[in-house]
């Protein structure tokens, strides 16, 4: 009948509207952003007790304290080969989206010195530069040396008997030592360590004569009165050490800084990189990180993405020139 036909048409129309409505709901649902689904490998490109190690474990603590990540960060120190062990671990990571690394300037120098590693720093994911660290020249208080000029006189007289300790071979500390040897008529012996914490400990224990430790590595021994800073390798005096002159004040046209960055393993997806950049932006903006930056004389603003990649490119080129001029590479 006509009535039955009308009822069938009405049911068909209602069914079509229901299907269309469900489809609309599905399409309108937002996609879930990438999140880690297992613990995150947090590689530290240096030994325990150094500036990179202290930084990494502080950041891990901030993430845990403020519940910033869905899965825990698991720190592991890989200091072998002046950071080559860490670079290779990240390069060969089976899961790049769950592998991040804390880096310093050996991120540039080690691939330059060891081309056989076939590591291109620009293949790493630019997550976040958290700061630039600073360097000071340190001696034991019992030496009686209180000025850079006095140190020069003693180091010249001692020649190769004067021992400078530092983290790694042809690393940041080695670069500064080479500069001092070359430009001030010195012939210091350089001894590489796995981490800056061990270097500071041996200066405080009178096992070596001097170091160019970062403030965070030597601050405990400075506060105890064992270590004395003589000069800062910065453009301006550090707020924590207002009485310590810069090398530039002493006529040396040289300053040097070390990146404190978090990078993602080569092959990391853009979604994962965005997640980690957001995570470490929150860490950077935390009260704990800002207090740490101030207390440890860290400098520099947050940097990520293409800006960080450009920074790496410039720093790699600068370090290549430094290593070539010192004869470390050809």
Coordinates of C-alpha atoms in Angstrom, one line a residue:
X1 CA 0.0 0.0 0.0
X2 CA 1.0 3.6 -0.3
X3 CA 1.2 3.9 3.5
X4 CA 3.7 0.9 3.7
X5 CA 5.8 2.4 0.9
X6 CA 6.0 5.7 2.8
X7 CA 7.1 3.9 6.0
X8 CA 9.8 2.0 4.2
X9 CA 11.1 5.2 2.7
X10 CA 11.1 6.9 6.1
X11 CA 13.1 4.1 7.7
X12 CA 15.6 4.1 4.8
X13 CA 16.1 7.9 5.2
X14 CA 16.5 7.6 9.0
X15 CA 19.1 4.8 8.6
X16 CA 21.1 6.9 6.0
X17 CA 21.1 9.9 8.4
X18 CA 22.3 7.7 11.3
X19 CA 25.2 6.3 9.2
X20 CA 26.1 9.8 8.0
X21 CA 26.0 11.1 11.5
X22 CA 28.3 8.3 12.8
X23 CA 30.7 8.9 9.9
X24 CA 30.8 12.6 10.7
X25 CA 31.7 11.8 14.4
X26 CA 34.6 9.6 13.3
X27 CA 36.0 12.1 11.0
X28 CA 35.8 14.9 13.6
X29 CA 37.6 12.9 16.3
X30 CA 41.1 14.4 16.8
X31 CA 44.2 12.1 16.2
X32 CA 46.1 11.1 19.2
X33 CA 49.6 12.7 19.3
X34 CA 52.7 10.5 19.5
X35 CA 53.6 9.3 23.0
X36 CA 56.3 6.9 24.2
X37 CA 55.0 3.4 25.0
X38 CA 58.0 2.1 26.8
X39 CA 61.0 3.4 28.9
X40 CA 63.1 6.0 27.0
X41 CA 66.9 5.3 26.6
X42 CA 68.6 8.4 27.8
X43 CA 72.3 8.2 26.7
X44 CA 74.8 10.4 28.4
X45 CA 77.8 11.2 26.2
X46 CA 80.3 11.3 29.2
X47 CA 81.2 9.6 32.4
X48 CA 79.6 9.9 35.9
X49 CA 80.1 13.0 37.9
X50 CA 80.8 15.4 35.0
X51 CA 78.7 18.3 33.8
X52 CA 76.8 16.3 31.2
X53 CA 76.0 13.6 33.8
X54 CA 74.8 16.1 36.4
X55 CA 72.6 17.8 33.8
X56 CA 71.1 14.6 32.6
X57 CA 70.2 13.3 36.0
X58 CA 68.7 16.6 37.0
X59 CA 66.5 16.7 33.9
X60 CA 65.4 13.1 34.6
X61 CA 64.5 14.2 38.2
X62 CA 62.5 17.1 36.9
X63 CA 60.6 15.0 34.5
X64 CA 59.8 12.5 37.2
X65 CA 59.0 15.1 39.9
X66 CA 56.6 17.0 37.7
X67 CA 55.2 13.9 35.9
X68 CA 56.0 15.3 32.5
X69 CA 56.4 12.1 30.5
X70 CA 54.3 9.0 30.1
X71 CA 57.3 6.7 30.4
X72 CA 60.5 7.0 32.5
X73 CA 63.8 8.3 31.2
X74 CA 66.5 5.7 31.9
X75 CA 70.0 7.3 32.0
X76 CA 73.1 5.3 30.9
X77 CA 76.6 6.7 30.7
X78 CA 78.6 5.9 27.6
X79 CA 81.9 7.7 27.7
X80 CA 84.2 5.4 25.7
X81 CA 86.2 6.8 22.9
X82 CA 85.5 10.5 23.9
X83 CA 81.9 9.9 23.2
X84 CA 82.2 7.5 20.2
X85 CA 80.5 4.8 22.2
X86 CA 77.5 7.1 22.8
X87 CA 77.4 8.2 19.2
X88 CA 77.4 4.7 17.9
X89 CA 74.8 3.6 20.4
X90 CA 72.4 6.3 19.2
X91 CA 73.3 5.8 15.5
X92 CA 72.5 2.1 15.7
X93 CA 69.5 2.4 18.0
X94 CA 66.8 -0.2 17.2
X95 CA 64.1 2.2 18.2
X96 CA 65.0 5.8 17.4
X97 CA 61.7 7.1 18.7
X98 CA 62.7 5.9 22.2
X99 CA 66.4 6.9 22.1
X100 CA 67.6 10.4 23.1
X101 CA 71.1 11.6 24.1
X102 CA 72.7 14.4 26.2
X103 CA 75.6 15.9 24.2
X104 CA 78.5 18.2 24.6
X105 CA 81.1 19.5 22.1
X106 CA 82.5 16.0 21.5
X107 CA 79.3 15.7 19.4
X108 CA 81.3 17.6 16.8
X109 CA 85.0 16.8 17.6
X110 CA 84.7 13.0 17.9
X111 CA 83.2 12.5 14.4
X112 CA 85.8 14.9 13.0
X113 CA 88.7 13.0 14.6
X114 CA 87.2 9.5 13.9
X115 CA 85.8 9.6 10.4
X116 CA 85.6 5.8 10.4
X117 CA 82.6 6.2 12.7
X118 CA 80.7 7.6 9.7
X119 CA 78.7 9.8 12.0
X120 CA 77.0 12.9 10.5
X121 CA 75.7 15.1 13.4
X122 CA 73.1 16.7 11.1
X123 CA 71.3 13.3 10.9
X124 CA 70.4 13.5 14.6
X125 CA 67.0 15.0 15.6
X126 CA 67.4 18.5 17.0
X127 CA 65.4 18.3 20.2
X128 CA 66.6 21.1 22.5
X129 CA 69.8 23.0 23.4
X130 CA 69.3 23.6 27.1
X131 CA 72.3 25.8 27.8
X132 CA 75.9 26.6 27.0
X133 CA 78.4 25.7 29.7
X134 CA 81.4 27.7 30.7
X135 CA 85.1 26.9 31.6
X136 CA 87.5 28.2 34.2
X137 CA 91.1 27.5 34.9
X138 CA 91.5 25.8 38.3
X139 CA 94.4 25.0 40.6
X140 CA 94.6 23.6 44.2
X141 CA 94.6 26.3 46.9
X142 CA 97.8 24.9 48.4
X143 CA 99.8 25.9 45.3
X144 CA 99.6 29.5 46.5
X145 CA 98.7 30.6 43.0
X146 CA 96.1 33.3 42.9
X147 CA 96.4 35.0 39.5
X148 CA 96.7 33.9 35.9
X149 CA 100.1 35.6 35.6
X150 CA 101.5 33.5 38.5
X151 CA 100.1 30.4 37.0
X152 CA 101.8 31.2 33.7
X153 CA 105.2 31.6 35.4
X154 CA 104.9 28.3 37.3
X155 CA 103.6 26.3 34.3
X156 CA 106.3 27.7 32.0
X157 CA 109.0 26.8 34.6
X158 CA 107.6 23.2 35.1
X159 CA 107.2 22.6 31.3
X160 CA 105.9 19.1 30.6
X161 CA 106.0 18.3 34.3
X162 CA 102.9 20.5 34.7
X163 CA 99.9 18.3 34.2
X164 CA 96.5 19.5 33.0
X165 CA 93.6 17.0 33.4
X166 CA 90.5 17.1 31.2
X167 CA 87.6 15.1 29.8
X168 CA 88.6 13.1 26.8
X169 CA 91.2 13.4 24.1
X170 CA 91.0 16.3 21.6
X171 CA 87.8 17.3 23.5
X172 CA 86.8 20.7 24.9
X173 CA 89.3 20.6 27.7
X174 CA 92.0 19.5 25.3
X175 CA 91.2 22.3 22.9
X176 CA 91.6 24.9 25.7
X177 CA 94.9 23.3 26.9
X178 CA 96.2 23.3 23.3
X179 CA 95.3 27.0 23.0
X180 CA 97.2 27.8 26.2
X181 CA 100.2 25.8 25.2
X182 CA 100.4 27.3 21.8
X183 CA 99.7 31.0 22.7
X184 CA 101.6 31.3 26.0
X185 CA 104.8 29.3 25.4
X186 CA 103.7 26.4 27.6
X187 CA 104.4 22.7 27.2
X188 CA 101.9 21.2 29.7
X189 CA 101.1 17.5 29.6
X190 CA 97.4 16.7 29.1
X191 CA 95.8 13.7 30.7
X192 CA 92.4 12.6 29.4
X193 CA 89.7 11.4 31.9
X194 CA 86.3 9.8 31.2
X195 CA 84.5 12.6 33.1
X196 CA 84.9 16.1 34.5
X197 CA 84.0 14.9 38.0
X198 CA 87.1 12.6 38.2
X199 CA 89.2 15.5 36.9
X200 CA 88.1 17.9 39.6
X201 CA 88.6 15.2 42.2
X202 CA 92.2 14.7 41.2
X203 CA 92.9 18.5 41.2
X204 CA 91.4 18.6 44.7
X205 CA 93.5 15.5 45.6
X206 CA 96.7 17.0 44.2
X207 CA 97.1 14.2 41.7
X208 CA 97.2 16.7 38.8
X209 CA 98.2 20.4 38.7
X210 CA 95.3 22.1 37.0
X211 CA 92.1 21.7 35.1
X212 CA 89.6 23.7 33.0
X213 CA 86.5 22.2 34.7
X214 CA 83.0 23.6 34.2
X215 CA 81.7 25.3 37.3
X216 CA 79.2 22.5 38.0
X217 CA 82.1 20.0 38.2
X218 CA 84.4 21.9 40.5
X219 CA 81.9 24.0 42.6
X220 CA 82.0 21.6 45.6
X221 CA 85.8 21.7 45.9
X222 CA 85.7 25.5 45.4
X223 CA 83.2 25.8 48.2
X224 CA 85.3 23.6 50.5
X225 CA 88.3 25.8 49.8
X226 CA 90.3 23.1 47.9
X227 CA 90.2 24.6 44.4
X228 CA 90.8 28.1 43.2
X229 CA 89.6 29.6 39.9
X230 CA 92.1 31.9 38.1
X231 CA 90.5 32.9 34.8
X232 CA 87.3 32.4 32.9
X233 CA 87.1 31.5 29.2
X234 CA 84.1 33.7 28.7
X235 CA 83.3 37.1 27.1
X236 CA 82.2 38.6 30.5
X237 CA 82.8 37.7 34.1
X238 CA 80.6 35.0 35.5
X239 CA 78.0 36.2 38.1
X240 CA 79.0 33.3 40.4
X241 CA 82.7 34.3 40.2
X242 CA 82.7 38.1 40.0
X243 CA 86.3 38.4 41.2
X244 CA 87.6 36.0 38.5
X245 CA 88.8 37.9 35.3
X246 CA 88.2 36.6 31.8
X247 CA 91.1 35.6 29.6
X248 CA 90.0 38.5 27.3
X249 CA 90.7 40.9 30.2
X250 CA 94.2 39.4 30.3
X251 CA 94.7 40.1 26.6
X252 CA 93.8 36.7 25.3
X253 CA 91.5 36.8 22.3
X254 CA 89.7 33.6 23.1
X255 CA 86.5 32.4 24.7
X256 CA 84.9 29.0 24.5
X257 CA 81.5 27.5 25.4
X258 CA 80.1 24.0 25.4
X259 CA 76.7 23.0 24.3
X260 CA 74.4 21.2 26.7
X261 CA 71.9 19.7 24.3
X262 CA 69.4 16.8 24.0
X263 CA 69.3 15.1 20.6
X264 CA 67.2 12.3 19.2
X265 CA 68.7 9.3 17.5
X266 CA 69.0 9.4 13.7
X267 CA 65.8 8.1 12.1
X268 CA 63.6 9.5 14.8
X269 CA 60.1 10.4 13.5
X270 CA 59.1 14.0 13.3
X271 CA 56.2 13.2 15.7
X272 CA 58.6 11.9 18.3
X273 CA 60.9 14.8 17.9
X274 CA 58.0 17.2 18.5
X275 CA 57.1 15.3 21.6
X276 CA 60.6 15.5 23.1
X277 CA 61.0 19.1 22.1
X278 CA 57.8 19.9 24.0
X279 CA 59.0 17.8 27.0
X280 CA 62.3 19.5 27.3
X281 CA 60.8 22.9 26.8
X282 CA 58.8 22.2 29.9
X283 CA 62.0 21.1 31.7
X284 CA 63.8 24.3 30.5
X285 CA 60.9 26.5 31.9
X286 CA 60.8 24.7 35.2
X287 CA 62.0 26.5 38.4
X288 CA 64.5 23.7 39.1
X289 CA 66.2 24.1 35.7
X290 CA 66.3 27.8 35.8
X291 CA 67.8 27.7 39.3
X292 CA 70.4 25.2 38.2
X293 CA 71.4 27.4 35.2
X294 CA 71.9 30.3 37.5
X295 CA 73.8 28.4 40.2
X296 CA 76.1 26.6 37.7
X297 CA 76.9 29.7 35.6
X298 CA 75.2 28.2 32.5
X299 CA 74.4 30.5 29.7
X300 CA 72.3 30.6 26.5
X301 CA 68.6 30.3 25.6
X302 CA 66.5 27.4 24.6
X303 CA 67.1 26.3 21.0
X304 CA 65.4 23.6 18.9
X305 CA 64.4 22.6 15.4
X306 CA 66.0 24.1 12.3
X307 CA 67.7 26.8 14.5
X308 CA 69.5 24.1 16.5
X309 CA 70.5 22.2 13.3
X310 CA 72.0 25.5 12.0
X311 CA 73.8 26.0 15.3
X312 CA 75.3 22.4 14.9
X313 CA 76.4 23.2 11.4
X314 CA 78.2 26.4 12.5
X315 CA 79.8 24.7 15.5
X316 CA 80.9 21.7 13.5
X317 CA 82.7 24.0 11.0
X318 CA 84.2 26.1 13.8
X319 CA 85.6 22.9 15.5
X320 CA 86.9 21.6 12.3
X321 CA 89.0 24.8 12.0
X322 CA 90.2 24.5 15.6
X323 CA 91.2 20.9 15.2
X324 CA 93.0 21.6 11.9
X325 CA 94.9 24.5 13.3
X326 CA 96.1 22.4 16.3
X327 CA 97.1 19.5 14.1
X328 CA 94.6 17.1 15.6
X329 CA 93.2 16.5 12.1
X330 CA 94.4 17.1 8.6

